[in-house]
Amino acid sequence: GAGVSQTPSNKVTEKGKYVELRCDPISGHTALYWYRQSLGQGPEFLIYFQGTGAADDSGLPNDRFFAVRPEGSVSTLKIQRTERGDSAMYLCASSPILGQGAAGELFFGEGSRLTVL
Amino acid sequence: KQEVTQIPAALSVPEGENLVLNCSFTDSAIYNLQWFRQDPGKGLTSLLLIQSSQREQTSGRLNASLDKSSGRSTLYIAASQPGDSATYLCAVRQFVTSGTYKYIFGTGTRLKVLA
Protein backbone atom coordinates (compact mmCIF):
# COMPACT_ATOMS: atom_id res chain seq x y z
CA GLY A 1 0.00 0.00 0.00
CA ALA A 2 0.91 3.66 -0.14
CA GLY A 3 1.52 3.94 3.58
CA VAL A 4 1.52 1.96 6.80
CA SER A 5 -2.01 0.90 7.64
CA GLN A 6 -3.20 0.04 11.17
CA THR A 7 -6.51 -1.41 12.25
CA PRO A 8 -8.58 -0.84 14.24
CA SER A 9 -8.00 2.87 14.72
CA ASN A 10 -9.83 2.66 18.05
CA LYS A 11 -10.48 -0.29 20.31
CA VAL A 12 -12.37 -0.22 23.59
CA THR A 13 -12.34 -3.42 25.61
CA GLU A 14 -12.96 -4.65 29.11
CA LYS A 15 -10.30 -5.68 31.57
CA GLY A 16 -9.32 -9.31 31.08
CA LYS A 17 -10.26 -9.53 27.40
CA TYR A 18 -8.01 -10.49 24.48
CA VAL A 19 -7.10 -7.91 21.84
CA GLU A 20 -5.45 -8.07 18.43
CA LEU A 21 -4.03 -5.04 16.63
CA ARG A 22 -3.03 -5.30 12.99
CA CYS A 23 -0.32 -3.54 10.98
CA ASP A 24 0.11 -3.62 7.20
CA PRO A 25 3.52 -2.07 6.36
CA ILE A 26 4.62 -0.31 3.21
CA SER A 27 5.06 -2.84 0.43
CA GLY A 28 8.61 -4.12 0.26
CA HIS A 29 9.67 -2.91 3.70
CA THR A 30 11.30 -5.80 5.51
CA ALA A 31 11.73 -4.08 8.88
CA LEU A 32 8.63 -3.61 11.06
CA TYR A 33 8.44 -2.07 14.51
CA TRP A 34 5.76 -1.85 17.19
CA TYR A 35 5.77 1.00 19.67
CA ARG A 36 3.50 2.01 22.53
CA GLN A 37 2.87 5.65 23.37
CA SER A 38 1.23 7.06 26.48
CA LEU A 39 -0.09 10.59 26.64
CA GLY A 40 2.68 13.18 26.72
CA GLN A 41 5.41 10.61 26.21
CA GLY A 42 7.56 9.56 23.29
CA PRO A 43 7.01 6.18 21.62
CA GLU A 44 8.32 3.25 23.65
CA PHE A 45 9.83 0.33 21.72
CA LEU A 46 8.05 -3.02 21.95
CA ILE A 47 9.30 -5.36 19.22
CA TYR A 48 11.17 -5.34 15.91
CA PHE A 49 10.77 -7.78 13.01
CA GLN A 50 13.26 -8.30 10.22
CA GLY A 51 11.30 -10.38 7.73
CA THR A 52 9.27 -13.03 9.53
CA GLY A 53 11.38 -13.29 12.65
CA ALA A 54 11.34 -11.15 15.76
CA ALA A 55 14.87 -9.75 15.77
CA ASP A 56 14.38 -7.92 19.06
CA ASP A 57 11.45 -8.38 21.44
CA SER A 58 13.16 -6.87 24.45
CA GLY A 59 10.55 -4.12 24.75
CA LEU A 60 7.55 -6.37 25.32
CA PRO A 61 6.51 -5.58 28.90
CA ASN A 62 5.47 -9.10 29.92
CA ASP A 63 4.25 -12.43 28.55
CA ARG A 64 0.74 -11.11 27.97
CA PHE A 65 2.11 -9.35 24.90
CA PHE A 66 2.99 -11.26 21.75
CA ALA A 67 3.44 -10.32 18.09
CA VAL A 68 3.68 -12.29 14.88
CA ARG A 69 4.54 -11.63 11.27
CA PRO A 70 4.05 -15.03 9.62
CA GLU A 71 4.62 -14.08 5.98
CA GLY A 72 6.99 -11.18 6.43
CA SER A 73 4.39 -8.54 5.65
CA VAL A 74 1.33 -7.99 7.89
CA SER A 75 1.97 -8.13 11.63
CA THR A 76 -0.43 -8.66 14.51
CA LEU A 77 0.18 -7.51 18.07
CA LYS A 78 -1.72 -9.68 20.53
CA ILE A 79 -2.50 -8.72 24.11
CA GLN A 80 -3.97 -11.30 26.48
CA ARG A 81 -5.85 -10.60 29.72
CA THR A 82 -5.79 -6.86 29.12
CA GLU A 83 -5.26 -4.53 32.05
CA ARG A 84 -6.18 -0.87 32.45
CA GLY A 85 -2.49 0.00 32.30
CA ASP A 86 -2.35 -1.34 28.74
CA SER A 87 -4.41 1.65 27.58
CA ALA A 88 -2.26 3.60 25.15
CA MET A 89 -1.70 4.38 21.48
CA TYR A 90 -0.04 1.45 19.73
CA LEU A 91 2.04 2.55 16.76
CA CYS A 92 3.46 0.48 13.96
CA ALA A 93 6.29 1.58 11.70
CA SER A 94 8.15 0.08 8.78
CA SER A 95 11.50 0.81 7.21
CA PRO A 96 13.30 -0.15 4.01
CA ILE A 97 16.50 -2.15 4.37
CA LEU A 98 19.90 -0.62 3.78
CA GLY A 99 20.51 0.03 0.11
CA GLN A 100 16.88 0.77 -0.70
CA GLY A 101 17.00 4.57 -0.84
CA ALA A 102 16.18 6.55 2.33
CA ALA A 103 17.82 3.73 4.22
CA GLY A 104 16.74 3.57 7.80
CA GLU A 105 13.90 6.06 7.46
CA LEU A 106 10.99 5.10 9.68
CA PHE A 107 7.41 5.43 8.39
CA PHE A 108 4.54 5.26 10.86
CA GLY A 109 0.89 4.35 10.64
CA GLU A 110 -1.90 6.35 12.28
CA GLY A 111 -1.91 4.09 15.32
CA SER A 112 -4.46 2.04 17.19
CA ARG A 113 -5.87 3.71 20.30
CA LEU A 114 -6.56 1.01 22.92
CA THR A 115 -8.74 1.77 25.91
CA VAL A 116 -9.18 -0.88 28.59
CA LEU A 117 -12.12 -0.20 30.91
CA LYS B 1 22.09 3.17 27.56
CA GLN B 2 21.04 5.78 25.00
CA GLU B 3 18.91 8.61 26.32
CA VAL B 4 17.29 11.20 24.10
CA THR B 5 16.19 14.53 25.57
CA GLN B 6 14.19 17.31 23.97
CA ILE B 7 14.15 20.85 25.22
CA PRO B 8 11.93 22.74 25.65
CA ALA B 9 9.04 20.41 26.50
CA ALA B 10 6.56 23.03 25.32
CA LEU B 11 6.82 26.25 23.35
CA SER B 12 4.33 28.93 22.41
CA VAL B 13 5.26 31.57 19.84
CA PRO B 14 3.48 34.19 17.72
CA GLU B 15 3.02 33.52 14.04
CA GLY B 16 5.98 34.48 11.86
CA GLU B 17 8.73 33.78 14.35
CA ASN B 18 11.74 31.65 13.52
CA LEU B 19 12.32 28.99 16.14
CA VAL B 20 14.71 26.25 17.16
CA LEU B 21 13.87 22.92 18.76
CA ASN B 22 16.63 20.96 20.46
CA CYS B 23 17.37 17.26 20.68
CA SER B 24 20.30 15.79 22.59
CA PHE B 25 21.49 12.19 22.90
CA THR B 26 23.99 10.60 25.23
CA ASP B 27 25.61 8.00 22.94
CA SER B 28 27.11 9.39 19.74
CA ALA B 29 27.29 5.94 18.05
CA ILE B 30 24.17 6.50 15.97
CA TYR B 31 23.33 5.60 12.38
CA ASN B 32 20.93 8.42 11.76
CA LEU B 33 18.58 10.88 13.40
CA GLN B 34 15.04 11.52 12.29
CA TRP B 35 12.64 14.35 13.12
CA PHE B 36 8.90 13.71 13.24
CA ARG B 37 5.75 15.71 13.64
CA GLN B 38 2.77 14.33 15.56
CA ASP B 39 -0.69 15.89 15.60
CA PRO B 40 -2.97 15.09 18.58
CA GLY B 41 -4.27 11.52 18.47
CA LYS B 42 -2.40 10.75 15.25
CA GLY B 43 0.64 8.82 14.12
CA LEU B 44 4.07 10.28 13.44
CA THR B 45 4.90 11.99 10.16
CA SER B 46 8.53 11.97 9.05
CA LEU B 47 9.96 15.44 8.48
CA LEU B 48 13.68 15.01 7.97
CA LEU B 49 16.22 12.20 8.14
CA ILE B 50 19.90 12.98 8.71
CA GLN B 51 22.39 10.19 8.17
CA SER B 52 25.31 10.07 10.62
CA SER B 53 27.73 11.28 7.93
CA GLN B 54 25.63 14.37 7.18
CA ARG B 55 25.60 17.73 8.94
CA GLU B 56 22.18 19.00 7.90
CA GLN B 57 19.05 18.45 5.84
CA THR B 58 16.53 20.95 4.53
CA SER B 59 12.92 20.65 3.45
CA GLY B 60 10.99 23.81 2.73
CA ARG B 61 10.91 25.96 5.88
CA LEU B 62 12.56 23.22 7.93
CA ASN B 63 16.27 22.74 8.48
CA ALA B 64 17.74 20.08 10.72
CA SER B 65 21.37 19.95 11.79
CA LEU B 66 23.36 17.18 13.41
CA ASP B 67 26.50 17.41 15.53
CA LYS B 68 27.17 13.78 16.32
CA SER B 69 30.28 14.33 18.40
CA SER B 70 28.49 16.64 20.82
CA GLY B 71 25.28 14.58 20.78
CA ARG B 72 23.01 17.32 19.50
CA SER B 73 20.53 18.04 16.76
CA THR B 74 18.42 21.12 16.15
CA LEU B 75 15.29 21.59 14.08
CA TYR B 76 14.92 25.11 12.75
CA ILE B 77 11.48 26.26 11.62
CA ALA B 78 11.41 29.48 9.61
CA ALA B 79 8.46 31.86 9.55
CA SER B 80 6.26 29.71 11.77
CA GLN B 81 2.56 29.32 10.96
CA PRO B 82 -0.44 28.19 13.06
CA GLY B 83 -0.48 24.99 10.99
CA ASP B 84 2.94 24.13 12.42
CA SER B 85 1.33 23.58 15.82
CA ALA B 86 2.04 19.97 16.79
CA THR B 87 4.42 17.87 18.85
CA TYR B 88 7.87 17.46 17.34
CA LEU B 89 9.85 14.33 18.18
CA CYS B 90 13.38 13.29 17.38
CA ALA B 91 14.63 9.70 17.25
CA VAL B 92 18.09 8.21 16.90
CA ARG B 93 18.77 4.90 15.16
CA GLN B 94 21.30 2.65 16.83
CA PHE B 95 22.90 -0.60 15.94
CA VAL B 96 22.01 -3.17 18.60
CA THR B 97 23.33 -6.56 17.47
CA SER B 98 24.18 -8.12 14.14
CA GLY B 99 21.57 -6.95 11.66
CA THR B 100 19.27 -5.34 14.20
CA TYR B 101 18.60 -1.69 14.91
CA LYS B 102 16.63 0.25 17.46
CA TYR B 103 15.09 3.71 17.26
CA ILE B 104 15.06 5.62 20.52
CA PHE B 105 12.73 8.58 20.88
CA GLY B 106 12.73 11.76 22.88
CA THR B 107 9.58 12.86 24.69
CA GLY B 108 8.93 15.66 22.22
CA THR B 109 8.44 19.42 22.14
CA ARG B 110 4.83 20.58 22.05
CA LEU B 111 4.68 23.63 19.79
CA LYS B 112 1.84 26.11 19.60
CA VAL B 113 1.98 28.90 17.02
CA LEU B 114 -0.46 31.70 17.78
CA ALA B 115 -2.26 33.52 14.96
PDB file of C-alpha atoms in Angstrom:
ATOM      1  CA  GLY A   1       0.000   0.000   0.000  1.00  0.00           C
ATOM      2  CA  ALA A   2       0.908   3.659  -0.138  1.00  0.00           C
ATOM      3  CA  GLY A   3       1.523   3.944   3.583  1.00  0.00           C
ATOM      4  CA  VAL A   4       1.522   1.957   6.804  1.00  0.00           C
ATOM      5  CA  SER A   5      -2.008   0.902   7.645  1.00  0.00           C
ATOM      6  CA  GLN A   6      -3.197   0.038  11.167  1.00  0.00           C
ATOM      7  CA  THR A   7      -6.514  -1.411  12.246  1.00  0.00           C
ATOM      8  CA  PRO A   8      -8.578  -0.838  14.237  1.00  0.00           C
ATOM      9  CA  SER A   9      -8.003   2.869  14.724  1.00  0.00           C
ATOM     10  CA  ASN A  10      -9.825   2.664  18.048  1.00  0.00           C
ATOM     11  CA  LYS A  11     -10.481  -0.292  20.313  1.00  0.00           C
ATOM     12  CA  VAL A  12     -12.372  -0.220  23.587  1.00  0.00           C
ATOM     13  CA  THR A  13     -12.341  -3.418  25.605  1.00  0.00           C
ATOM     14  CA  GLU A  14     -12.956  -4.650  29.109  1.00  0.00           C
ATOM     15  CA  LYS A  15     -10.296  -5.677  31.568  1.00  0.00           C
ATOM     16  CA  GLY A  16      -9.319  -9.306  31.076  1.00  0.00           C
ATOM     17  CA  LYS A  17     -10.264  -9.527  27.402  1.00  0.00           C
ATOM     18  CA  TYR A  18      -8.012 -10.494  24.480  1.00  0.00           C
ATOM     19  CA  VAL A  19      -7.101  -7.910  21.844  1.00  0.00           C
ATOM     20  CA  GLU A  20      -5.452  -8.067  18.427  1.00  0.00           C
ATOM     21  CA  LEU A  21      -4.027  -5.041  16.629  1.00  0.00           C
ATOM     22  CA  ARG A  22      -3.028  -5.297  12.992  1.00  0.00           C
ATOM     23  CA  CYS A  23      -0.324  -3.544  10.984  1.00  0.00           C
ATOM     24  CA  ASP A  24       0.108  -3.619   7.203  1.00  0.00           C
ATOM     25  CA  PRO A  25       3.520  -2.074   6.356  1.00  0.00           C
ATOM     26  CA  ILE A  26       4.616  -0.308   3.209  1.00  0.00           C
ATOM     27  CA  SER A  27       5.056  -2.838   0.426  1.00  0.00           C
ATOM     28  CA  GLY A  28       8.611  -4.123   0.257  1.00  0.00           C
ATOM     29  CA  HIS A  29       9.669  -2.906   3.699  1.00  0.00           C
ATOM     30  CA  THR A  30      11.296  -5.797   5.512  1.00  0.00           C
ATOM     31  CA  ALA A  31      11.726  -4.082   8.875  1.00  0.00           C
ATOM     32  CA  LEU A  32       8.631  -3.612  11.058  1.00  0.00           C
ATOM     33  CA  TYR A  33       8.441  -2.067  14.513  1.00  0.00           C
ATOM     34  CA  TRP A  34       5.759  -1.855  17.190  1.00  0.00           C
ATOM     35  CA  TYR A  35       5.765   1.000  19.673  1.00  0.00           C
ATOM     36  CA  ARG A  36       3.497   2.014  22.529  1.00  0.00           C
ATOM     37  CA  GLN A  37       2.874   5.651  23.366  1.00  0.00           C
ATOM     38  CA  SER A  38       1.233   7.056  26.477  1.00  0.00           C
ATOM     39  CA  LEU A  39      -0.094  10.593  26.642  1.00  0.00           C
ATOM     40  CA  GLY A  40       2.679  13.176  26.723  1.00  0.00           C
ATOM     41  CA  GLN A  41       5.413  10.613  26.210  1.00  0.00           C
ATOM     42  CA  GLY A  42       7.558   9.556  23.289  1.00  0.00           C
ATOM     43  CA  PRO A  43       7.009   6.179  21.622  1.00  0.00           C
ATOM     44  CA  GLU A  44       8.323   3.247  23.648  1.00  0.00           C
ATOM     45  CA  PHE A  45       9.834   0.334  21.717  1.00  0.00           C
ATOM     46  CA  LEU A  46       8.055  -3.019  21.954  1.00  0.00           C
ATOM     47  CA  ILE A  47       9.299  -5.362  19.223  1.00  0.00           C
ATOM     48  CA  TYR A  48      11.167  -5.342  15.912  1.00  0.00           C
ATOM     49  CA  PHE A  49      10.768  -7.784  13.010  1.00  0.00           C
ATOM     50  CA  GLN A  50      13.261  -8.297  10.219  1.00  0.00           C
ATOM     51  CA  GLY A  51      11.298 -10.377   7.732  1.00  0.00           C
ATOM     52  CA  THR A  52       9.272 -13.034   9.528  1.00  0.00           C
ATOM     53  CA  GLY A  53      11.381 -13.290  12.651  1.00  0.00           C
ATOM     54  CA  ALA A  54      11.339 -11.148  15.763  1.00  0.00           C
ATOM     55  CA  ALA A  55      14.870  -9.753  15.765  1.00  0.00           C
ATOM     56  CA  ASP A  56      14.381  -7.923  19.059  1.00  0.00           C
ATOM     57  CA  ASP A  57      11.453  -8.383  21.437  1.00  0.00           C
ATOM     58  CA  SER A  58      13.157  -6.869  24.452  1.00  0.00           C
ATOM     59  CA  GLY A  59      10.547  -4.117  24.747  1.00  0.00           C
ATOM     60  CA  LEU A  60       7.546  -6.373  25.317  1.00  0.00           C
ATOM     61  CA  PRO A  61       6.510  -5.579  28.899  1.00  0.00           C
ATOM     62  CA  ASN A  62       5.472  -9.103  29.919  1.00  0.00           C
ATOM     63  CA  ASP A  63       4.255 -12.429  28.549  1.00  0.00           C
ATOM     64  CA  ARG A  64       0.738 -11.114  27.966  1.00  0.00           C
ATOM     65  CA  PHE A  65       2.106  -9.348  24.896  1.00  0.00           C
ATOM     66  CA  PHE A  66       2.989 -11.257  21.748  1.00  0.00           C
ATOM     67  CA  ALA A  67       3.444 -10.316  18.090  1.00  0.00           C
ATOM     68  CA  VAL A  68       3.682 -12.293  14.877  1.00  0.00           C
ATOM     69  CA  ARG A  69       4.539 -11.633  11.268  1.00  0.00           C
ATOM     70  CA  PRO A  70       4.055 -15.027   9.617  1.00  0.00           C
ATOM     71  CA  GLU A  71       4.619 -14.080   5.979  1.00  0.00           C
ATOM     72  CA  GLY A  72       6.991 -11.178   6.430  1.00  0.00           C
ATOM     73  CA  SER A  73       4.390  -8.537   5.651  1.00  0.00           C
ATOM     74  CA  VAL A  74       1.335  -7.994   7.887  1.00  0.00           C
ATOM     75  CA  SER A  75       1.973  -8.128  11.631  1.00  0.00           C
ATOM     76  CA  THR A  76      -0.427  -8.660  14.512  1.00  0.00           C
ATOM     77  CA  LEU A  77       0.182  -7.514  18.074  1.00  0.00           C
ATOM     78  CA  LYS A  78      -1.719  -9.680  20.533  1.00  0.00           C
ATOM     79  CA  ILE A  79      -2.499  -8.723  24.111  1.00  0.00           C
ATOM     80  CA  GLN A  80      -3.968 -11.300  26.477  1.00  0.00           C
ATOM     81  CA  ARG A  81      -5.848 -10.602  29.718  1.00  0.00           C
ATOM     82  CA  THR A  82      -5.793  -6.860  29.116  1.00  0.00           C
ATOM     83  CA  GLU A  83      -5.258  -4.527  32.054  1.00  0.00           C
ATOM     84  CA  ARG A  84      -6.176  -0.866  32.454  1.00  0.00           C
ATOM     85  CA  GLY A  85      -2.485   0.000  32.302  1.00  0.00           C
ATOM     86  CA  ASP A  86      -2.354  -1.337  28.742  1.00  0.00           C
ATOM     87  CA  SER A  87      -4.412   1.652  27.578  1.00  0.00           C
ATOM     88  CA  ALA A  88      -2.258   3.600  25.147  1.00  0.00           C
ATOM     89  CA  MET A  89      -1.698   4.379  21.485  1.00  0.00           C
ATOM     90  CA  TYR A  90      -0.039   1.450  19.732  1.00  0.00           C
ATOM     91  CA  LEU A  91       2.036   2.549  16.765  1.00  0.00           C
ATOM     92  CA  CYS A  92       3.458   0.480  13.959  1.00  0.00           C
ATOM     93  CA  ALA A  93       6.295   1.580  11.696  1.00  0.00           C
ATOM     94  CA  SER A  94       8.150   0.081   8.776  1.00  0.00           C
ATOM     95  CA  SER A  95      11.503   0.812   7.206  1.00  0.00           C
ATOM     96  CA  PRO A  96      13.302  -0.154   4.013  1.00  0.00           C
ATOM     97  CA  ILE A  97      16.498  -2.150   4.368  1.00  0.00           C
ATOM     98  CA  LEU A  98      19.896  -0.617   3.779  1.00  0.00           C
ATOM     99  CA  GLY A  99      20.513   0.031   0.114  1.00  0.00           C
ATOM    100  CA  GLN A 100      16.883   0.766  -0.697  1.00  0.00           C
ATOM    101  CA  GLY A 101      16.998   4.567  -0.843  1.00  0.00           C
ATOM    102  CA  ALA A 102      16.177   6.553   2.335  1.00  0.00           C
ATOM    103  CA  ALA A 103      17.825   3.729   4.216  1.00  0.00           C
ATOM    104  CA  GLY A 104      16.742   3.565   7.801  1.00  0.00           C
ATOM    105  CA  GLU A 105      13.895   6.056   7.461  1.00  0.00           C
ATOM    106  CA  LEU A 106      10.988   5.102   9.675  1.00  0.00           C
ATOM    107  CA  PHE A 107       7.409   5.428   8.391  1.00  0.00           C
ATOM    108  CA  PHE A 108       4.540   5.261  10.861  1.00  0.00           C
ATOM    109  CA  GLY A 109       0.893   4.346  10.635  1.00  0.00           C
ATOM    110  CA  GLU A 110      -1.896   6.350  12.278  1.00  0.00           C
ATOM    111  CA  GLY A 111      -1.909   4.095  15.316  1.00  0.00           C
ATOM    112  CA  SER A 112      -4.465   2.045  17.185  1.00  0.00           C
ATOM    113  CA  ARG A 113      -5.874   3.708  20.295  1.00  0.00           C
ATOM    114  CA  LEU A 114      -6.560   1.008  22.916  1.00  0.00           C
ATOM    115  CA  THR A 115      -8.740   1.774  25.906  1.00  0.00           C
ATOM    116  CA  VAL A 116      -9.179  -0.881  28.588  1.00  0.00           C
ATOM    117  CA  LEU A 117     -12.119  -0.197  30.908  1.00  0.00           C
TER     118      LEU A 117
ATOM    119  CA  LYS B   1      22.089   3.171  27.558  1.00  0.00           C
ATOM    120  CA  GLN B   2      21.040   5.780  25.002  1.00  0.00           C
ATOM    121  CA  GLU B   3      18.915   8.610  26.325  1.00  0.00           C
ATOM    122  CA  VAL B   4      17.288  11.205  24.103  1.00  0.00           C
ATOM    123  CA  THR B   5      16.194  14.535  25.571  1.00  0.00           C
ATOM    124  CA  GLN B   6      14.190  17.309  23.973  1.00  0.00           C
ATOM    125  CA  ILE B   7      14.147  20.853  25.221  1.00  0.00           C
ATOM    126  CA  PRO B   8      11.925  22.741  25.654  1.00  0.00           C
ATOM    127  CA  ALA B   9       9.038  20.410  26.499  1.00  0.00           C
ATOM    128  CA  ALA B  10       6.560  23.034  25.319  1.00  0.00           C
ATOM    129  CA  LEU B  11       6.818  26.248  23.355  1.00  0.00           C
ATOM    130  CA  SER B  12       4.329  28.926  22.408  1.00  0.00           C
ATOM    131  CA  VAL B  13       5.260  31.566  19.835  1.00  0.00           C
ATOM    132  CA  PRO B  14       3.479  34.191  17.723  1.00  0.00           C
ATOM    133  CA  GLU B  15       3.022  33.520  14.039  1.00  0.00           C
ATOM    134  CA  GLY B  16       5.978  34.481  11.856  1.00  0.00           C
ATOM    135  CA  GLU B  17       8.729  33.780  14.348  1.00  0.00           C
ATOM    136  CA  ASN B  18      11.736  31.648  13.517  1.00  0.00           C
ATOM    137  CA  LEU B  19      12.315  28.993  16.142  1.00  0.00           C
ATOM    138  CA  VAL B  20      14.709  26.250  17.164  1.00  0.00           C
ATOM    139  CA  LEU B  21      13.872  22.924  18.756  1.00  0.00           C
ATOM    140  CA  ASN B  22      16.625  20.959  20.457  1.00  0.00           C
ATOM    141  CA  CYS B  23      17.372  17.257  20.676  1.00  0.00           C
ATOM    142  CA  SER B  24      20.305  15.788  22.592  1.00  0.00           C
ATOM    143  CA  PHE B  25      21.492  12.193  22.896  1.00  0.00           C
ATOM    144  CA  THR B  26      23.994  10.602  25.234  1.00  0.00           C
ATOM    145  CA  ASP B  27      25.611   7.997  22.940  1.00  0.00           C
ATOM    146  CA  SER B  28      27.115   9.392  19.738  1.00  0.00           C
ATOM    147  CA  ALA B  29      27.292   5.942  18.054  1.00  0.00           C
ATOM    148  CA  ILE B  30      24.174   6.497  15.968  1.00  0.00           C
ATOM    149  CA  TYR B  31      23.333   5.601  12.377  1.00  0.00           C
ATOM    150  CA  ASN B  32      20.933   8.422  11.756  1.00  0.00           C
ATOM    151  CA  LEU B  33      18.583  10.885  13.404  1.00  0.00           C
ATOM    152  CA  GLN B  34      15.037  11.518  12.294  1.00  0.00           C
ATOM    153  CA  TRP B  35      12.637  14.351  13.124  1.00  0.00           C
ATOM    154  CA  PHE B  36       8.898  13.711  13.240  1.00  0.00           C
ATOM    155  CA  ARG B  37       5.750  15.710  13.644  1.00  0.00           C
ATOM    156  CA  GLN B  38       2.768  14.333  15.560  1.00  0.00           C
ATOM    157  CA  ASP B  39      -0.689  15.890  15.604  1.00  0.00           C
ATOM    158  CA  PRO B  40      -2.972  15.091  18.577  1.00  0.00           C
ATOM    159  CA  GLY B  41      -4.267  11.524  18.470  1.00  0.00           C
ATOM    160  CA  LYS B  42      -2.398  10.754  15.250  1.00  0.00           C
ATOM    161  CA  GLY B  43       0.645   8.824  14.125  1.00  0.00           C
ATOM    162  CA  LEU B  44       4.073  10.279  13.443  1.00  0.00           C
ATOM    163  CA  THR B  45       4.900  11.990  10.158  1.00  0.00           C
ATOM    164  CA  SER B  46       8.527  11.968   9.046  1.00  0.00           C
ATOM    165  CA  LEU B  47       9.956  15.441   8.476  1.00  0.00           C
ATOM    166  CA  LEU B  48      13.684  15.015   7.966  1.00  0.00           C
ATOM    167  CA  LEU B  49      16.215  12.204   8.136  1.00  0.00           C
ATOM    168  CA  ILE B  50      19.901  12.976   8.712  1.00  0.00           C
ATOM    169  CA  GLN B  51      22.394  10.185   8.169  1.00  0.00           C
ATOM    170  CA  SER B  52      25.310  10.066  10.619  1.00  0.00           C
ATOM    171  CA  SER B  53      27.725  11.279   7.926  1.00  0.00           C
ATOM    172  CA  GLN B  54      25.625  14.368   7.182  1.00  0.00           C
ATOM    173  CA  ARG B  55      25.598  17.728   8.942  1.00  0.00           C
ATOM    174  CA  GLU B  56      22.179  19.004   7.902  1.00  0.00           C
ATOM    175  CA  GLN B  57      19.055  18.448   5.840  1.00  0.00           C
ATOM    176  CA  THR B  58      16.531  20.946   4.533  1.00  0.00           C
ATOM    177  CA  SER B  59      12.923  20.654   3.451  1.00  0.00           C
ATOM    178  CA  GLY B  60      10.990  23.815   2.726  1.00  0.00           C
ATOM    179  CA  ARG B  61      10.909  25.962   5.877  1.00  0.00           C
ATOM    180  CA  LEU B  62      12.564  23.221   7.929  1.00  0.00           C
ATOM    181  CA  ASN B  63      16.268  22.738   8.483  1.00  0.00           C
ATOM    182  CA  ALA B  64      17.743  20.084  10.719  1.00  0.00           C
ATOM    183  CA  SER B  65      21.371  19.955  11.793  1.00  0.00           C
ATOM    184  CA  LEU B  66      23.362  17.177  13.411  1.00  0.00           C
ATOM    185  CA  ASP B  67      26.497  17.406  15.525  1.00  0.00           C
ATOM    186  CA  LYS B  68      27.166  13.779  16.323  1.00  0.00           C
ATOM    187  CA  SER B  69      30.275  14.334  18.403  1.00  0.00           C
ATOM    188  CA  SER B  70      28.489  16.636  20.815  1.00  0.00           C
ATOM    189  CA  GLY B  71      25.284  14.581  20.780  1.00  0.00           C
ATOM    190  CA  ARG B  72      23.009  17.317  19.499  1.00  0.00           C
ATOM    191  CA  SER B  73      20.532  18.041  16.763  1.00  0.00           C
ATOM    192  CA  THR B  74      18.423  21.117  16.147  1.00  0.00           C
ATOM    193  CA  LEU B  75      15.291  21.587  14.082  1.00  0.00           C
ATOM    194  CA  TYR B  76      14.924  25.110  12.749  1.00  0.00           C
ATOM    195  CA  ILE B  77      11.482  26.256  11.617  1.00  0.00           C
ATOM    196  CA  ALA B  78      11.409  29.482   9.613  1.00  0.00           C
ATOM    197  CA  ALA B  79       8.459  31.862   9.549  1.00  0.00           C
ATOM    198  CA  SER B  80       6.265  29.706  11.766  1.00  0.00           C
ATOM    199  CA  GLN B  81       2.556  29.322  10.959  1.00  0.00           C
ATOM    200  CA  PRO B  82      -0.439  28.188  13.058  1.00  0.00           C
ATOM    201  CA  GLY B  83      -0.475  24.989  10.986  1.00  0.00           C
ATOM    202  CA  ASP B  84       2.944  24.126  12.420  1.00  0.00           C
ATOM    203  CA  SER B  85       1.331  23.584  15.824  1.00  0.00           C
ATOM    204  CA  ALA B  86       2.041  19.973  16.785  1.00  0.00           C
ATOM    205  CA  THR B  87       4.417  17.873  18.851  1.00  0.00           C
ATOM    206  CA  TYR B  88       7.871  17.455  17.342  1.00  0.00           C
ATOM    207  CA  LEU B  89       9.847  14.326  18.177  1.00  0.00           C
ATOM    208  CA  CYS B  90      13.385  13.285  17.381  1.00  0.00           C
ATOM    209  CA  ALA B  91      14.627   9.698  17.246  1.00  0.00           C
ATOM    210  CA  VAL B  92      18.094   8.209  16.901  1.00  0.00           C
ATOM    211  CA  ARG B  93      18.772   4.904  15.164  1.00  0.00           C
ATOM    212  CA  GLN B  94      21.297   2.653  16.827  1.00  0.00           C
ATOM    213  CA  PHE B  95      22.902  -0.601  15.943  1.00  0.00           C
ATOM    214  CA  VAL B  96      22.013  -3.174  18.600  1.00  0.00           C
ATOM    215  CA  THR B  97      23.325  -6.562  17.475  1.00  0.00           C
ATOM    216  CA  SER B  98      24.178  -8.125  14.138  1.00  0.00           C
ATOM    217  CA  GLY B  99      21.569  -6.946  11.662  1.00  0.00           C
ATOM    218  CA  THR B 100      19.270  -5.340  14.200  1.00  0.00           C
ATOM    219  CA  TYR B 101      18.602  -1.690  14.912  1.00  0.00           C
ATOM    220  CA  LYS B 102      16.631   0.247  17.456  1.00  0.00           C
ATOM    221  CA  TYR B 103      15.087   3.707  17.261  1.00  0.00           C
ATOM    222  CA  ILE B 104      15.059   5.623  20.517  1.00  0.00           C
ATOM    223  CA  PHE B 105      12.732   8.581  20.879  1.00  0.00           C
ATOM    224  CA  GLY B 106      12.733  11.757  22.881  1.00  0.00           C
ATOM    225  CA  THR B 107       9.583  12.856  24.691  1.00  0.00           C
ATOM    226  CA  GLY B 108       8.926  15.658  22.224  1.00  0.00           C
ATOM    227  CA  THR B 109       8.443  19.416  22.136  1.00  0.00           C
ATOM    228  CA  ARG B 110       4.834  20.581  22.053  1.00  0.00           C
ATOM    229  CA  LEU B 111       4.683  23.627  19.793  1.00  0.00           C
ATOM    230  CA  LYS B 112       1.838  26.111  19.601  1.00  0.00           C
ATOM    231  CA  VAL B 113       1.977  28.905  17.021  1.00  0.00           C
ATOM    232  CA  LEU B 114      -0.463  31.698  17.775  1.00  0.00           C
ATOM    233  CA  ALA B 115      -2.256  33.517  14.964  1.00  0.00           C
TER     234      ALA B 115
END
